[in-house]
PDB file of C-alpha atoms in Angstrom:
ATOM      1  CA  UNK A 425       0.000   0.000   0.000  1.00 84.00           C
ATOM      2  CA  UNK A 426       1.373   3.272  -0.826  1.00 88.00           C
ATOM      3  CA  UNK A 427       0.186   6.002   2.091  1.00 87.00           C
ATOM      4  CA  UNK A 428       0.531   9.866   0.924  1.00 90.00           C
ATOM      5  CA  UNK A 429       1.049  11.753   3.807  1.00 89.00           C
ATOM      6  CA  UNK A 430       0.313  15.771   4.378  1.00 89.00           C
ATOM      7  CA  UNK A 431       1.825  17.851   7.454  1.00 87.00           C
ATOM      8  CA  UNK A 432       0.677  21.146   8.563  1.00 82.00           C
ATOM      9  CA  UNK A 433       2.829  23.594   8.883  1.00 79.00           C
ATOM     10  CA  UNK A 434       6.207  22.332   8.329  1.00 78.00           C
ATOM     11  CA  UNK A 435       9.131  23.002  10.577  1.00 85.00           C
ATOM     12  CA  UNK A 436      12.069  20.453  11.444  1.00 88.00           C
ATOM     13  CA  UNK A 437      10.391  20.084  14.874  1.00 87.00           C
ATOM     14  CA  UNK A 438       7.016  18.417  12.804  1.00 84.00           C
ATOM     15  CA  UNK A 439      10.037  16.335  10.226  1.00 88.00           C
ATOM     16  CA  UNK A 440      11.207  14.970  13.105  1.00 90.00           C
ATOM     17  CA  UNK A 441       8.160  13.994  15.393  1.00 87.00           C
ATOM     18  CA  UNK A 442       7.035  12.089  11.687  1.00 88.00           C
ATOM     19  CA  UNK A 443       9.777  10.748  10.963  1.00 90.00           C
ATOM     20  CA  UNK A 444      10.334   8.976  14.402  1.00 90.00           C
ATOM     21  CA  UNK A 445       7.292   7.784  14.315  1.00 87.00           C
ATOM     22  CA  UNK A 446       7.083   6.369  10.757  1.00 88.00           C
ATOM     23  CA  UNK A 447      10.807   4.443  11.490  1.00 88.00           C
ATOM     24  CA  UNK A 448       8.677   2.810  14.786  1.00 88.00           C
ATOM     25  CA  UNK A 449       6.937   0.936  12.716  1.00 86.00           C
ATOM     26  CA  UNK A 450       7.850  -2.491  11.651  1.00 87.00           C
ATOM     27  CA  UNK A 451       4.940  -2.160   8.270  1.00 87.00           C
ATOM     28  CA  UNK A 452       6.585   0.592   6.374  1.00 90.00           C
ATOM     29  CA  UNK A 453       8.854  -0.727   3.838  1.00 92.00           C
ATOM     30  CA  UNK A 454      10.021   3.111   2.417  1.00 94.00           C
ATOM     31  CA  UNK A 455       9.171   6.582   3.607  1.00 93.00           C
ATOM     32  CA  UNK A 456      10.000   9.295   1.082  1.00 94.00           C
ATOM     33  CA  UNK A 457       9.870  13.176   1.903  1.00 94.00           C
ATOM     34  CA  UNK A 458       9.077  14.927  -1.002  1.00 93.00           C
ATOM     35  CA  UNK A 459       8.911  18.594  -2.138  1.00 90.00           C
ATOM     36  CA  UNK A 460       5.828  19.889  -2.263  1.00 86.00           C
ATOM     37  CA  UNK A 461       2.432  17.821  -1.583  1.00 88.00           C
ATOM     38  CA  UNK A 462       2.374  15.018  -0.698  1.00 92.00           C
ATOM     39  CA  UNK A 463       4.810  15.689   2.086  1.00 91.00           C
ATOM     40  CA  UNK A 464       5.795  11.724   2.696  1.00 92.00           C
ATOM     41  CA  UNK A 465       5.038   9.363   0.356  1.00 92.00           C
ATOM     42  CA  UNK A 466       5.419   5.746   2.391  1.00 90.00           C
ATOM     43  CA  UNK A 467       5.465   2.541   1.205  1.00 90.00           C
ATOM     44  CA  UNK A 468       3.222   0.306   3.657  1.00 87.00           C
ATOM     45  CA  UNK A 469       2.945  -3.946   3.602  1.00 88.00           C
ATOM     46  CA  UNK A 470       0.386  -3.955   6.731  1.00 82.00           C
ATOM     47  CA  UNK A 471      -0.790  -7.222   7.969  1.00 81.00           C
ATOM     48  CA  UNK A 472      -4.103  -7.595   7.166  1.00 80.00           C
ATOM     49  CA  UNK A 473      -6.977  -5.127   5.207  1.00 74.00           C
ATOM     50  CA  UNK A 474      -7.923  -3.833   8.957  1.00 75.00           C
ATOM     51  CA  UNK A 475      -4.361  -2.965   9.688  1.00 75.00           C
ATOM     52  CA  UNK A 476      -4.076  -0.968   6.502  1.00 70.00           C
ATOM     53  CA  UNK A 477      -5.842   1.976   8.047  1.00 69.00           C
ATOM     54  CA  UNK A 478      -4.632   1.926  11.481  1.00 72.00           C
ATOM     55  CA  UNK A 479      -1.158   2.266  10.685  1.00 75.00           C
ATOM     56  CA  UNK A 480       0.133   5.303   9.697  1.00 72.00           C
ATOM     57  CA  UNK A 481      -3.097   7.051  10.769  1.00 71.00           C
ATOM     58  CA  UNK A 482      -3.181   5.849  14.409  1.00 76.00           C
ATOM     59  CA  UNK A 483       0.558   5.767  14.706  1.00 75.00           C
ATOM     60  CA  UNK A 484       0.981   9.281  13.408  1.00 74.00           C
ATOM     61  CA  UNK A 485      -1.900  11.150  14.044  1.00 73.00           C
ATOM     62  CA  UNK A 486      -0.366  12.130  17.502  1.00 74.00           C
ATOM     63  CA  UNK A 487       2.938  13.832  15.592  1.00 77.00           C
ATOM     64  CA  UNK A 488       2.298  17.519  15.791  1.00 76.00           C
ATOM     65  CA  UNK A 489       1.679  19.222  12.352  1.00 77.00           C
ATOM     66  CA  UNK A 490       0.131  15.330  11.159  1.00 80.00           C
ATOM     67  CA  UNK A 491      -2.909  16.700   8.713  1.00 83.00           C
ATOM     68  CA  UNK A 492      -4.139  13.309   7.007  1.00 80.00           C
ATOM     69  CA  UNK A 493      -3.770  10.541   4.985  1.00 79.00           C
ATOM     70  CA  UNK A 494      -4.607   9.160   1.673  1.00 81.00           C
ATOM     71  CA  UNK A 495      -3.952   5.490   0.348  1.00 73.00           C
ATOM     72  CA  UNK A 496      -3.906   3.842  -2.497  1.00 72.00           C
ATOM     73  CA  UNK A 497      -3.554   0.113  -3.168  1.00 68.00           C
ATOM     74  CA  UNK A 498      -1.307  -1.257  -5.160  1.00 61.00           C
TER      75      UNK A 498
END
């Protein structure tokens, strides 16, 4: 699954909070910050269909600056 992720205001305060959180996780396979929007684009191989849209969402919606989520199958 390929997750497109969008921060809020970016400063290297919100880069890092993300960042920390996406390497926590044992599902991403690639995280990719971009320029422009998307900010992240992260390459996800969750578990199972219901743990496709708990994990970047749960995991990151704590991070300060975190605005949302979109995913695509591949």
């Amino acid at each position: 699954m390929t997750a497109y992720v969008d921060l809020g205001p970016i400063d290297s305060a919100a880069i890092q909070a993300f960042e920390r959180a996406v390497v926590a996780l044992a599902e991403v396979i690639e995280c990719c910050r971009m320029m422009g929007t998307p900010d992240y684009i992260v390459l996800i191989a969750p578990a199972d269909l219901v743990a496709t849209r708990s994990c970047i969402r749960t995991n990151c919606r704590p991070v300060p600056g975190y605005r949302g989520t979109a995913r695509r199958l591949r």
